[in-house]
Coordinates of C-alpha atoms in Angstrom, one line a residue:
M1 CA 119.9 -17.8 171.7
K2 CA 117.7 -14.7 172.3
K3 CA 116.2 -14.6 168.9
M4 CA 114.9 -18.2 169.4
K5 CA 113.2 -17.1 172.6
K6 CA 111.3 -14.4 170.6
A7 CA 110.5 -16.8 167.9
L8 CA 109.1 -19.3 170.5
A9 CA 106.9 -16.5 171.9
V10 CA 105.4 -15.9 168.5
I11 CA 104.9 -19.6 167.9
L12 CA 103.1 -19.9 171.3
S13 CA 100.8 -16.9 170.6
L14 CA 99.9 -18.1 167.1
A15 CA 100.0 -21.9 167.6
M16 CA 96.3 -22.2 168.4
V17 CA 95.2 -20.0 165.6
L18 CA 97.5 -21.3 162.9
G19 CA 97.7 -24.9 163.9
M20 CA 95.8 -27.5 162.0
S21 CA 92.8 -28.7 164.1
L22 CA 91.3 -32.1 164.5
T23 CA 87.9 -32.4 166.1
A24 CA 86.4 -35.2 168.2
F25 CA 82.7 -34.8 168.4
A26 CA 80.8 -35.6 171.6
E27 CA 78.0 -38.1 171.7
T28 CA 74.6 -36.6 172.3
G29 CA 74.0 -36.2 176.0
K30 CA 77.5 -37.2 176.9
A31 CA 79.5 -35.2 179.5
P32 CA 83.3 -34.7 179.2
T33 CA 85.4 -37.2 181.1
K34 CA 89.0 -37.8 182.0
D35 CA 89.2 -40.4 179.3
D36 CA 88.5 -38.0 176.4
K37 CA 91.3 -38.0 173.8
T38 CA 92.0 -36.9 170.3
T39 CA 94.9 -37.2 167.8
A40 CA 97.6 -34.6 168.1
T41 CA 100.2 -34.1 165.4
V42 CA 103.7 -32.6 165.3
S43 CA 105.0 -32.2 161.8
N44 CA 108.3 -31.2 160.1
V45 CA 110.6 -33.5 162.2
E46 CA 113.5 -35.6 161.1
T47 CA 112.9 -39.4 160.8
G48 CA 114.2 -41.5 163.6
A49 CA 113.7 -38.8 166.2
I50 CA 112.2 -39.3 169.7
V51 CA 109.3 -37.0 170.1
T52 CA 107.8 -36.8 173.6
A53 CA 104.8 -34.8 174.9
Y54 CA 104.7 -33.7 178.6
R55 CA 101.4 -32.6 180.0
V56 CA 101.8 -29.2 181.8
V57 CA 98.2 -28.1 182.0
E58 CA 95.4 -30.6 182.8
P59 CA 91.6 -30.4 183.0
V60 CA 89.6 -30.5 186.2
Y61 CA 86.3 -32.5 186.2
G62 CA 83.4 -32.2 188.5
T63 CA 82.4 -34.9 191.0
N64 CA 79.2 -35.5 189.1
G65 CA 80.9 -35.4 185.7
G66 CA 81.6 -32.6 183.2
F67 CA 84.5 -30.3 182.7
K68 CA 85.1 -27.4 185.1
E69 CA 88.4 -25.7 184.3
Y70 CA 92.1 -26.1 183.5
K71 CA 94.9 -26.0 186.0
S72 CA 98.7 -26.0 185.9
V73 CA 100.4 -29.3 186.7
E74 CA 102.2 -29.2 190.0
G75 CA 105.7 -28.0 189.7
T76 CA 105.3 -26.3 186.3
N77 CA 105.0 -22.8 187.7
I78 CA 102.6 -21.7 185.0
N79 CA 100.9 -18.6 186.2
N80 CA 98.0 -18.6 183.8
P81 CA 97.1 -22.2 182.8
V82 CA 95.2 -21.1 179.7
A83 CA 98.1 -18.9 178.5
P84 CA 101.6 -20.3 179.3
T85 CA 104.5 -17.9 178.4
S86 CA 107.6 -18.8 176.4
T87 CA 109.7 -18.3 179.5
E88 CA 107.6 -20.8 181.4
V89 CA 107.7 -23.3 178.6
T90 CA 111.5 -23.2 178.1
A91 CA 112.0 -23.4 181.9
I92 CA 109.9 -26.6 182.0
A93 CA 111.8 -28.0 179.0
A94 CA 115.1 -27.4 180.8
D95 CA 114.1 -29.0 184.1
K96 CA 115.1 -32.6 183.9
T97 CA 113.8 -33.5 187.3
L98 CA 110.4 -32.0 186.6
L99 CA 110.1 -33.7 183.2
A100 CA 110.7 -37.0 184.8
D101 CA 107.7 -36.4 187.1
L102 CA 105.2 -35.2 184.4
T103 CA 102.8 -37.4 182.5
S104 CA 104.4 -38.1 179.2
V105 CA 103.4 -39.7 175.9
K106 CA 105.8 -40.7 173.1
L107 CA 104.5 -39.8 169.6
N108 CA 104.7 -42.3 166.8
E109 CA 106.5 -41.6 163.5
G110 CA 104.0 -41.5 160.6
T111 CA 103.9 -40.1 157.1
V112 CA 107.2 -38.8 155.6
A113 CA 106.9 -35.8 153.3
E114 CA 108.8 -35.2 150.1
N115 CA 111.3 -33.1 152.0
G116 CA 112.2 -36.2 154.0
L117 CA 110.7 -34.8 157.2
A118 CA 108.1 -36.8 159.1
T119 CA 104.8 -36.3 161.0
Y120 CA 104.5 -37.7 164.5
T121 CA 101.1 -38.4 166.2
A122 CA 99.7 -39.6 169.5
E123 CA 96.4 -39.7 171.3
L124 CA 96.4 -36.9 173.9
T125 CA 94.0 -35.9 176.6
P126 CA 92.8 -32.3 177.1
G127 CA 95.3 -29.7 178.3
Y128 CA 98.6 -28.1 177.2
W129 CA 101.5 -30.4 176.3
V130 CA 105.2 -29.4 175.9
V131 CA 106.7 -31.3 173.1
I132 CA 110.5 -32.0 173.0
V133 CA 112.4 -33.6 170.1
T134 CA 115.5 -35.6 171.0
G135 CA 117.3 -38.8 169.8
S136 CA 120.7 -39.7 168.4
A137 CA 119.3 -39.6 164.8
V138 CA 118.4 -35.9 165.2
Q139 CA 120.9 -33.6 163.5
E140 CA 119.0 -30.3 164.0
I141 CA 118.4 -28.4 167.2
Y142 CA 114.6 -28.2 167.9
N143 CA 112.8 -25.6 170.1
P144 CA 110.3 -26.9 172.6
M145 CA 106.8 -26.8 171.2
L146 CA 103.3 -26.4 172.7
V147 CA 100.3 -28.5 171.7
G148 CA 96.9 -27.7 173.0
V149 CA 93.9 -30.1 173.3
Y150 CA 90.8 -28.3 174.4
Y151 CA 87.0 -28.4 174.8
S152 CA 85.2 -26.2 172.3
V153 CA 81.6 -25.0 172.8
S154 CA 79.7 -24.0 169.6
G155 CA 82.9 -23.6 167.6
S156 CA 86.4 -22.9 168.7
D157 CA 88.3 -19.7 169.2
G158 CA 91.6 -21.6 169.0
Q159 CA 92.4 -21.4 172.7
L160 CA 91.9 -23.2 175.9
T161 CA 89.2 -21.7 178.1
S162 CA 87.7 -22.5 181.4
Q163 CA 84.1 -22.4 180.3
P164 CA 82.3 -25.3 182.0
V165 CA 81.1 -28.1 179.8
D166 CA 78.5 -30.7 180.7
A167 CA 76.2 -33.3 179.0
N168 CA 73.8 -30.6 178.0
T169 CA 76.4 -28.6 176.1
N170 CA 77.1 -28.9 172.4
W171 CA 80.8 -29.5 172.7
T172 CA 83.7 -30.9 170.7
L173 CA 87.3 -31.8 171.5
E174 CA 89.8 -30.1 169.3
V175 CA 93.6 -29.8 169.0
A176 CA 96.0 -27.1 167.9
N177 CA 98.9 -29.1 166.4
A178 CA 102.5 -28.1 166.2
F179 CA 104.9 -27.4 163.3
A180 CA 108.4 -28.1 164.4
K181 CA 110.9 -25.2 164.1
S182 CA 114.6 -26.1 164.1
T183 CA 118.0 -24.9 163.1
P184 CA 119.8 -27.2 160.7
Q185 CA 123.4 -28.1 161.6
D186 CA 126.1 -28.7 159.0
M187 CA 129.8 -28.6 158.6
K188 CA 132.0 -27.9 155.6
K189 CA 135.6 -29.3 155.3
T190 CA 137.7 -27.9 152.4
I191 CA 141.2 -27.8 151.1
V192 CA 142.0 -24.1 150.6
S193 CA 145.5 -24.2 149.2
S194 CA 148.6 -26.4 148.7
I195 CA 152.1 -25.0 149.1
A196 CA 155.4 -26.6 148.0
G197 CA 157.5 -26.8 151.1
E198 CA 160.7 -25.7 149.4
T199 CA 160.0 -23.4 146.5
G200 CA 156.8 -21.4 147.1
N201 CA 153.4 -21.7 145.6
D202 CA 152.6 -25.0 143.9
N203 CA 150.4 -25.5 140.8
T204 CA 148.1 -28.0 142.6
D205 CA 145.3 -25.4 143.1
E206 CA 144.4 -25.9 139.4
N207 CA 143.8 -29.6 140.0
M208 CA 141.7 -29.5 143.2
N209 CA 138.0 -29.1 143.8
G210 CA 138.1 -28.2 147.5
K211 CA 137.6 -31.8 148.6
G212 CA 140.3 -33.5 146.7
N213 CA 143.8 -32.5 145.4
D214 CA 147.3 -33.7 144.6
V215 CA 150.6 -32.6 146.0
A216 CA 154.2 -33.7 146.2
I217 CA 155.8 -35.2 149.3
G218 CA 157.0 -32.4 151.5
D219 CA 154.3 -30.0 150.4
T220 CA 152.0 -28.2 152.9
V221 CA 148.2 -28.5 152.5
N222 CA 146.0 -25.9 154.2
Y223 CA 142.5 -26.9 155.4
K224 CA 139.4 -25.1 156.6
I225 CA 136.5 -26.4 158.7
A226 CA 133.4 -24.2 158.8
T227 CA 130.3 -24.7 161.0
T228 CA 128.1 -22.9 163.5
I229 CA 127.6 -23.3 167.2
P230 CA 124.1 -24.8 167.5
S231 CA 121.2 -22.3 168.1
Y232 CA 120.4 -23.5 171.6
S233 CA 117.1 -22.3 173.1
D234 CA 116.7 -21.4 176.7
S235 CA 115.7 -25.0 177.4
Y236 CA 119.5 -25.8 177.3
A237 CA 120.2 -23.1 179.9
N238 CA 120.9 -25.7 182.6
T239 CA 122.6 -28.2 180.3
D240 CA 126.4 -28.6 180.2
V241 CA 126.4 -28.8 176.4
R242 CA 129.2 -30.3 174.3
V243 CA 130.4 -28.5 171.2
E244 CA 133.5 -30.1 169.8
I245 CA 135.5 -30.1 166.6
S246 CA 138.2 -32.8 165.9
D247 CA 140.3 -33.9 163.0
T248 CA 142.1 -37.1 162.4
L249 CA 144.9 -37.4 159.7
S250 CA 146.0 -40.6 158.0
K251 CA 149.6 -41.8 158.2
G252 CA 150.7 -39.8 155.2
L253 CA 149.9 -36.4 156.7
D254 CA 151.7 -34.7 159.6
L255 CA 149.7 -32.1 161.5
T256 CA 151.4 -28.7 161.9
A257 CA 150.1 -28.2 165.5
D258 CA 150.9 -24.5 165.8
S259 CA 149.0 -23.7 162.6
I260 CA 145.5 -24.2 164.2
V261 CA 143.5 -21.0 164.4
V262 CA 139.9 -20.7 165.7
K263 CA 137.6 -17.9 164.7
V264 CA 134.1 -17.2 165.9
N265 CA 132.0 -14.7 163.9
G266 CA 135.1 -13.8 162.0
A267 CA 137.3 -12.9 165.0
E268 CA 140.2 -15.0 166.2
V269 CA 139.6 -16.6 169.6
E270 CA 142.4 -17.5 171.9
K271 CA 142.1 -20.7 173.9
S272 CA 141.5 -20.2 177.6
E273 CA 139.4 -21.7 180.4
K274 CA 136.5 -19.5 179.3
T275 CA 136.6 -20.2 175.6
Y276 CA 137.9 -23.6 174.5
K277 CA 140.4 -26.3 175.2
L278 CA 142.8 -27.5 172.4
T279 CA 144.4 -31.0 172.6
T280 CA 146.8 -32.3 169.9
T281 CA 147.9 -35.9 170.0
G282 CA 150.0 -37.2 167.1
K283 CA 147.7 -36.9 164.1
I284 CA 144.6 -35.9 166.0
F285 CA 143.5 -32.5 167.3
L286 CA 140.4 -31.8 169.4
I287 CA 138.8 -28.4 170.1
E288 CA 136.3 -28.5 173.1
F289 CA 134.3 -25.3 173.6
V290 CA 133.3 -24.4 177.1
S291 CA 129.6 -24.9 177.7
E292 CA 129.0 -21.3 178.9
Y293 CA 130.8 -20.0 175.9
S294 CA 128.8 -22.1 173.5
L295 CA 125.4 -21.0 175.0
A296 CA 126.5 -17.4 175.0
H297 CA 127.6 -17.6 171.3
D298 CA 124.9 -20.0 170.0
G299 CA 124.2 -19.7 166.3
E300 CA 127.5 -17.9 165.6
A301 CA 129.8 -19.0 162.8
V302 CA 132.9 -21.0 163.6
E303 CA 136.0 -21.4 161.4
V304 CA 139.0 -23.6 162.1
T305 CA 142.1 -23.4 159.8
Y306 CA 145.2 -25.5 160.0
S307 CA 147.9 -27.1 157.9
A308 CA 149.5 -30.5 157.4
V309 CA 152.6 -31.7 155.5
L310 CA 152.6 -34.8 153.2
N311 CA 155.3 -37.1 154.4
E312 CA 157.3 -40.1 153.2
D313 CA 154.6 -42.6 154.4
A314 CA 152.1 -41.1 152.0
E315 CA 149.9 -43.5 150.0
T316 CA 150.3 -43.1 146.2
N317 CA 148.1 -43.1 143.1
F318 CA 144.5 -44.2 143.8
D319 CA 145.1 -44.6 147.5
P320 CA 144.3 -41.3 149.2
N321 CA 145.8 -39.5 152.2
T322 CA 142.8 -38.5 154.2
N323 CA 141.8 -36.4 157.1
K324 CA 138.4 -36.6 158.6
A325 CA 136.8 -33.7 160.6
T326 CA 134.1 -34.5 163.1
F327 CA 131.7 -31.9 164.6
T328 CA 130.1 -33.2 167.8
Y329 CA 127.3 -31.3 169.6
T330 CA 124.7 -31.9 172.3
N331 CA 121.2 -32.2 170.8
D332 CA 119.1 -33.1 173.9
P333 CA 118.6 -30.5 176.7
Q334 CA 118.1 -33.4 179.2
N335 CA 121.3 -35.2 178.4
R336 CA 124.7 -33.7 177.8
D337 CA 126.1 -36.9 176.2
S338 CA 123.2 -37.3 173.8
V339 CA 125.1 -35.9 170.8
K340 CA 125.0 -35.8 167.1
Q341 CA 128.2 -36.1 165.0
I342 CA 128.8 -34.8 161.5
D343 CA 131.8 -36.2 159.6
K344 CA 133.5 -34.6 156.5
E345 CA 136.6 -35.9 154.8
T346 CA 139.1 -34.6 152.3
Y347 CA 141.4 -36.6 150.0
T348 CA 145.0 -35.7 149.1
Y349 CA 146.8 -37.7 146.5
T350 CA 150.4 -38.1 145.3
F351 CA 151.6 -40.1 142.3
E352 CA 154.3 -42.7 141.7
I353 CA 155.8 -43.6 138.4
D354 CA 156.2 -47.4 138.0
G355 CA 154.2 -48.2 141.2
S356 CA 153.5 -51.7 142.3
L357 CA 150.7 -53.3 140.3
S358 CA 147.8 -55.6 141.1
G359 CA 145.2 -57.6 139.3
K360 CA 145.1 -57.1 135.5
Y361 CA 148.0 -54.7 135.5
E362 CA 150.3 -57.3 137.2
E363 CA 149.6 -59.6 134.2
I364 CA 150.5 -56.8 131.8
W365 CA 153.6 -56.0 133.7
N366 CA 154.7 -59.7 133.9
K367 CA 154.4 -59.8 130.1
V368 CA 156.5 -56.7 129.7
T369 CA 159.1 -58.1 132.1
E370 CA 159.3 -61.4 130.2
E371 CA 160.3 -59.4 127.1
L372 CA 162.7 -57.3 129.1
L373 CA 164.5 -60.4 130.4
K374 CA 164.8 -62.3 127.2
G375 CA 168.3 -60.9 126.9
K376 CA 168.5 -60.9 123.1
K377 CA 171.9 -59.7 122.0
K378 CA 171.4 -58.8 118.4
V379 CA 171.2 -55.1 117.5
E380 CA 169.0 -53.7 114.8
T381 CA 169.1 -50.3 113.2
T382 CA 165.4 -49.4 113.7
E383 CA 163.9 -48.3 117.0
E384 CA 161.1 -50.9 116.6
D385 CA 163.6 -53.7 116.4
R386 CA 165.5 -52.3 119.3
R387 CA 162.5 -52.4 121.5
E388 CA 162.1 -56.1 120.6
N389 CA 165.8 -56.9 121.1
F390 CA 167.3 -55.0 124.0
V391 CA 169.4 -55.5 127.1
P392 CA 168.3 -53.3 130.1
V393 CA 170.9 -51.2 131.7
K394 CA 171.0 -50.6 135.4
N395 CA 172.6 -47.8 137.5
A396 CA 171.8 -45.0 135.1
E397 CA 170.9 -42.0 137.2
F398 CA 168.1 -39.6 136.3
S399 CA 166.4 -36.4 137.5
L400 CA 162.8 -35.4 137.1
T401 CA 162.2 -31.7 137.6
N402 CA 158.9 -30.0 138.3
N403 CA 158.8 -27.1 135.8
V404 CA 156.8 -24.9 138.1
T405 CA 158.2 -25.5 141.6
G406 CA 161.7 -26.5 140.5
K407 CA 161.6 -29.5 142.8
V408 CA 163.9 -32.2 141.7
Y409 CA 163.4 -36.0 142.1
T410 CA 166.1 -38.5 141.5
A411 CA 166.1 -42.2 140.6
K412 CA 168.5 -44.9 139.5
S413 CA 167.6 -47.7 137.0
D414 CA 167.4 -51.2 138.5
A415 CA 168.4 -54.5 136.9
D416 CA 165.3 -54.4 134.6
G417 CA 166.1 -50.9 133.5
K418 CA 163.2 -49.4 135.4
L419 CA 163.0 -46.1 137.2
N420 CA 160.8 -45.3 140.2
F421 CA 159.8 -41.7 141.1
V422 CA 157.6 -41.4 144.2
G423 CA 155.6 -38.5 145.6
L424 CA 154.7 -36.4 142.6
D425 CA 151.9 -34.0 142.1
A426 CA 150.1 -33.4 138.8
G427 CA 151.9 -31.0 136.6
N428 CA 154.7 -30.7 133.9
Y429 CA 158.2 -32.2 134.4
T430 CA 161.4 -32.5 132.6
L431 CA 163.3 -35.9 132.6
R432 CA 167.1 -35.9 132.2
E433 CA 169.9 -38.4 132.6
T434 CA 172.4 -37.2 135.0
K435 CA 174.9 -40.0 135.1
A436 CA 175.4 -42.9 132.7
P437 CA 176.4 -46.4 133.8
D438 CA 180.0 -47.4 133.5
G439 CA 180.8 -48.1 129.9
F440 CA 178.1 -45.9 128.5
S441 CA 177.8 -42.3 127.3
I442 CA 175.2 -40.0 128.9
N443 CA 172.1 -39.1 126.9
D444 CA 171.6 -35.4 127.1
A445 CA 168.0 -35.4 125.8
E446 CA 165.4 -33.5 127.8
I447 CA 162.1 -35.4 127.9
P448 CA 158.8 -33.7 128.8
V449 CA 156.6 -35.6 131.2
E450 CA 153.0 -34.5 132.0
I451 CA 150.8 -35.8 134.8
T452 CA 147.1 -34.8 134.8
A453 CA 144.4 -35.7 137.3
S454 CA 140.6 -35.2 137.6
Y455 CA 138.4 -35.5 140.7
N456 CA 134.9 -36.6 141.5
D457 CA 132.6 -34.2 143.3
N458 CA 133.2 -35.8 146.7
G459 CA 137.0 -35.3 146.3
T460 CA 138.0 -38.9 145.3
L461 CA 140.3 -39.3 142.4
E462 CA 138.4 -40.0 139.2
S463 CA 141.3 -40.6 136.8
Y464 CA 144.9 -39.7 136.1
S465 CA 147.1 -40.0 133.0
I466 CA 150.8 -39.6 132.1
K467 CA 152.2 -38.3 128.8
V468 CA 155.9 -38.7 127.9
N469 CA 157.6 -36.9 125.2
N470 CA 154.2 -35.5 124.1
Q471 CA 153.1 -38.8 122.7
N472 CA 153.1 -41.8 125.1
T473 CA 150.0 -41.7 127.2
S474 CA 148.5 -44.0 129.8
T475 CA 145.2 -43.2 131.5
Y476 CA 143.6 -44.9 134.5
T477 CA 140.0 -44.3 135.5
A478 CA 138.4 -45.6 138.7
T479 CA 134.8 -46.8 139.4
Y480 CA 133.7 -46.2 143.0
D481 CA 131.1 -47.8 145.2
G482 CA 130.7 -44.9 147.5
K483 CA 134.3 -44.2 148.5
T484 CA 135.6 -47.7 147.7
I485 CA 137.2 -48.5 144.3
T486 CA 135.5 -51.4 142.6
H487 CA 137.3 -51.3 139.3
V488 CA 140.1 -49.5 137.6
E489 CA 140.2 -49.2 133.8
Y490 CA 143.5 -48.8 131.9
D491 CA 143.3 -47.0 128.6
K492 CA 146.4 -46.6 126.4
T493 CA 144.7 -45.8 123.0
G494 CA 145.6 -42.7 121.1
T495 CA 143.4 -40.3 119.2
D496 CA 143.4 -42.8 116.3
P497 CA 141.1 -45.7 117.5
D498 CA 143.3 -48.1 115.5
E499 CA 146.4 -47.0 117.1
E500 CA 147.6 -48.4 120.4
I501 CA 150.1 -46.1 122.2
S502 CA 153.0 -47.9 123.9
D503 CA 152.7 -48.0 127.7
S504 CA 156.5 -47.8 127.9
Y505 CA 159.0 -45.1 127.1
Y506 CA 162.5 -46.2 125.9
F507 CA 165.6 -44.2 126.7
W508 CA 168.7 -45.3 125.0
N509 CA 172.4 -45.3 126.1
T510 CA 175.3 -46.0 123.8
E511 CA 178.3 -48.1 124.7
L512 CA 181.4 -45.9 124.8
A513 CA 183.3 -48.4 122.6
N514 CA 180.8 -47.7 119.7
L515 CA 180.8 -43.9 119.8
P516 CA 181.6 -42.2 116.5
S517 CA 185.2 -40.9 116.4
T518 CA 183.8 -37.4 115.6
G519 CA 182.4 -37.0 119.1
G520 CA 178.9 -35.7 119.5
I521 CA 176.1 -38.2 119.3
G522 CA 173.0 -36.0 119.1
T523 CA 169.9 -37.8 118.0
T524 CA 171.9 -40.5 116.2
I525 CA 171.8 -42.6 119.4
F526 CA 168.5 -43.8 118.2
T527 CA 170.0 -45.4 115.0
I528 CA 173.6 -46.2 115.9
G529 CA 174.3 -49.9 115.9
G530 CA 176.0 -51.8 118.7
C531 CA 174.1 -50.0 121.4
A532 CA 172.6 -51.4 124.6
I533 CA 169.1 -50.3 125.5
M534 CA 167.4 -49.4 128.7
I535 CA 163.8 -48.8 129.4
I536 CA 162.9 -45.8 131.5
A537 CA 159.8 -46.0 133.7
A538 CA 158.7 -49.2 131.9
A539 CA 155.0 -49.0 131.4
L540 CA 155.0 -45.7 133.3
F541 CA 152.3 -47.1 135.3
F542 CA 150.3 -44.8 137.6
A543 CA 148.4 -47.7 138.9
S544 CA 147.0 -48.3 142.4
R545 CA 149.5 -50.2 144.4
R546 CA 147.0 -52.1 146.4
K547 CA 143.7 -51.9 144.4
A548 CA 143.0 -55.1 142.5
V549 CA 141.0 -54.9 139.4
K550 CA 137.7 -56.7 139.7

């Protein structure tokens, strides 16, 4: 990037003046020798980096001892050895063959500052040294730096000079250290909207935080990846750099391949042999920018938008449907395949009523099931007695309608009187019986069902709850170790701490033989004798289907 070249020129011109200096004092009567060294420091570098100094200007000593002058190391093409230019320095840093031939010293990682950046040091001999930061641990792109070690006579002017120094001279060995300048790299991955596939805008935007959301099966989720092409200096001019963006979706999400749009600096860029290559394979897409394009547009903003549809293989409840974006870029001008990767992930959830249970919840469900299967035949006139003495009814058909999208889910009661609705997003629903089993009358009650969810800052699901008929509530809260669930807490207490709300909702059907001769049954179905009972969404558990409680 051209602005980096200008910045490097400023750094080079001011490095000797502004750099912190260390001084090695000469012994009385001692002439400079090729063994003279002092500690050089490069600060403000990431920990775990490889920091290497290459000598590009070296001292010349007389045959009888003493320092005579500085000269450029062969092959560096430095015109004035005491004043290398930014162009000369970046050309050296970009020449892999030349660097391999130069004298090099690896700096050692030292003190780590409060900002997490480290200081690197090494003992260096007099001359100019080009310092390059590389390594797989490096996330940022660093400009080549210049460190000067020089003889100073009666005080330093901050620059290398060719003034001769001998044993009769009052001299010191000083160093102008380097402060690393770099461009941080990052990537943001967000969910920008969720759209119901059949009926228009969904209400899921209210529930999401940009990294996590909930949708219904069949809904479309829109994503955005935002990053920048690394600010490559001229030292990368001869490097075939890699700049790539990929995304991998889990089994519950289907990529909409034709939805992928790439923008650079806000303008859409069409794929071509001069811009980027796009490859889509199943649930993975890969964008590979052409090296020349990346170098010409270094430092510019990149935005990738695309869509995916939640499918029938989606995980439910606490198990997320994920997609992970990866930004890969070359971070070493000497090695194309020395790369850094940044990963960001989003989490999309969908809910299931009466999902499979595990751990503690399985024990709870087994207890409920035992009660269900007791098969008591007596019929009481109170709802409480009925719940204790009921016969579940199977083959009753129900609908659950999303009040915002209008999407309708259907289910049929099984032998235990349970219903199973899969692939729901958070929101408000209405439950209705649409067909009664043979021998029973249909219940025309409309039961409100509400699903709510909350998310952690990283997008993982913190908790969700269900409310049926404005009173029956079950809430599940997860504890995470990073991204892994370590515990799930089930809370079914109401506002009154002494009141335990039932984790089941009972829906009654009346046998036709016992219908009043006057016809309509209204709310009397809850008190009429001789009725058979079914339980709808027994326990209404929104529990993790595979996460055992620990």
